C-alpha positions in Angstrom: 22.7 -15.3 -5.8 20.4 -17.8 -7.3 18.5 -16.3 -10.3 15.2 -17.9 -9.1 15.5 -16.1 -5.8 16.4 -12.8 -7.6 13.3 -13.2 -9.7 11.1 -13.8 -6.6 12.6 -10.9 -4.6 12.4 -8.5 -7.5 8.8 -9.5 -8.2 7.9 -9.0 -4.5 9.6 -5.6 -4.6 7.7 -4.6 -7.7 4.4 -5.7 -6.1 5.0 -3.6 -3.1 5.8 -0.6 -5.3 2.5 -1.1 -7.2 0.6 -1.5 -3.9 2.2 1.7 -2.6 0.8 3.6 -5.6 -2.6 2.1 -5.0 -2.4 3.2 -1.3 -1.5 6.8 -2.4 -4.4 6.8 -4.8 -6.7 5.6 -2.1 -5.5 8.2 0.4 -5.8 11.0 -2.2 -9.3 9.9 -3.2 -10.4 9.9 0.5 -9.9 13.7 0.5 -12.9 14.1 -1.8 -16.2 13.5 0.1 -18.2 13.0 -3.1 -16.4 9.9 -4.3 -18.8 7.0 -4.5 -16.8 4.0 -3.3 -19.3 1.7 -4.9 -18.5 2.8 -8.5 -16.3 0.3 -10.4 -13.0 2.2 -10.6 -13.1 3.3 -6.9 -14.5 0.1 -5.6 -11.5 -1.8 -7.0 -9.1 0.5 -5.2 -11.1 0.2 -2.0 -11.3 -3.6 -2.1 -7.6 -3.9 -2.7 -6.4 -1.4 -0.1 -9.0 -1.5 2.7 -8.0 -4.9 4.1 -4.4 -3.8 4.6 -5.5 -0.4 6.0 -8.0 -2.0 8.4 -5.2 -3.8 10.1 -3.8 -0.4 11.2 -7.1 1.2 11.8 -7.9 -1.5 14.4 -5.2 -0.2 16.8 -4.8 3.5 15.6 -8.1 5.3 16.1 -8.9 8.4 14.2 -7.8 11.5 16.0 -10.1 14.5 15.6 -11.7 12.9 12.5 -8.3 12.4 10.8 -7.2 8.9 10.1 -3.5 8.5 10.7 -3.3 4.8 10.2 -2.2 5.1 6.5 1.0 6.8 7.6 2.1 3.7 9.5 0.8 1.5 6.8 3.0 3.3 4.2 6.0 3.2 6.4 5.7 -0.6 6.9 5.0 -1.2 3.2 8.1 0.9 2.2 10.3 -0.9 4.7 9.2 -4.3 3.4 9.5 -3.2 -0.2 13.1 -1.9 0.4 14.0 -5.1 2.2 13.0 -7.2 -0.8 14.5 -4.8 -3.2 17.9 -5.0 -1.4 17.6 -8.8 -1.5 17.0 -8.8 -5.2 20.3 -7.2 -6.0 21.1 -4.2 -8.3 18.7 -5.4 -11.1 15.8 -3.2 -9.9 16.1 0.5 -9.7 13.6 1.1 -6.8 
């Protein structure tokens, strides 16, 4: 395959892996009610992940106070990340 395309696909796969970690951090922090989302370390995570999560929150309402939209968001993110990882070839170990 073209080395330029390999670089693009591997970069996209790495981006999706990093974004996956940010989503997990966001989900874990949401379990702590005393987290102030306006403090700098938390506000950055919130600003980066909330636009993506809001897409799923718009059509999956919370059930009994539990937000299930991150589950679908993670599945879709993993699917897209695996797709780009498979296109990039064996260079990445994701």
